């Protein structure tokens, strides 16, 4: 009869698990009240041993399937993390390119605005010079000079008109540039489906 019976320690060593793990399985299967005692040691019968082994095998397969699904889930999460990292890198590069383009556009617009201001200042100086010249010619009130004055006025008007046309052309270029910038503004990623 002692050949059929094994101690908890012997079964644990045979199965390659700890004695406390076997004891835990015994309690789960509610065999602890059915164990026999030989001397001061509890012994396990063949049927009890088979129940313990079956429980151990089922818990191992559950652990393996749980580990496999956990590994799969971790792999999927790692893939998602890698994908998101690449997406962030791409968006950063795209953002840097956009910033560089905006810097160039701002520089161009600043140059155009500077040119416009210089032209406006030149127009103002020319106007003041022509007014002063016109006033001095009017003071002389000579008929010959009046005709020359009219000629100068016409020349002055022609130059002023030419400068005004240049100014208007520059203003139109600036407006066109602003329109182009507004058309080229990138949409925010969350507004891509909106129109």
GROMACS .gro file of N, CA, C and O in nm, residues 13-14 123 152 191:
model
   20
   13UNK      N    1   0.834   1.705  -0.599
   13UNK     CA    2   0.964   1.683  -0.665
   13UNK      C    3   0.945   1.615  -0.800
   13UNK      O    4   1.012   1.648  -0.898
   14UNK      N    5   0.855   1.520  -0.805
   14UNK     CA    6   0.830   1.447  -0.930
   14UNK      C    7   0.775   1.541  -1.039
   14UNK      O    8   0.814   1.532  -1.155
  123UNK      N    9   0.775  10.923  -5.322
  123UNK     CA   10   0.660  10.998  -5.374
  123UNK      C   11   0.636  11.124  -5.292
  123UNK      O   12   0.613  11.232  -5.346
  152UNK      N   13   0.591  12.144  -6.679
  152UNK     CA   14   0.649  12.078  -6.562
  152UNK      C   15   0.539  12.007  -6.481
  152UNK      O   16   0.560  11.897  -6.431
  191UNK      N   17  -0.932   6.875  -3.886
  191UNK     CA   18  -1.032   6.940  -3.970
  191UNK      C   19  -1.027   6.897  -4.115
  191UNK      O   20  -1.084   6.961  -4.201
   0.00000   0.00000   0.00000
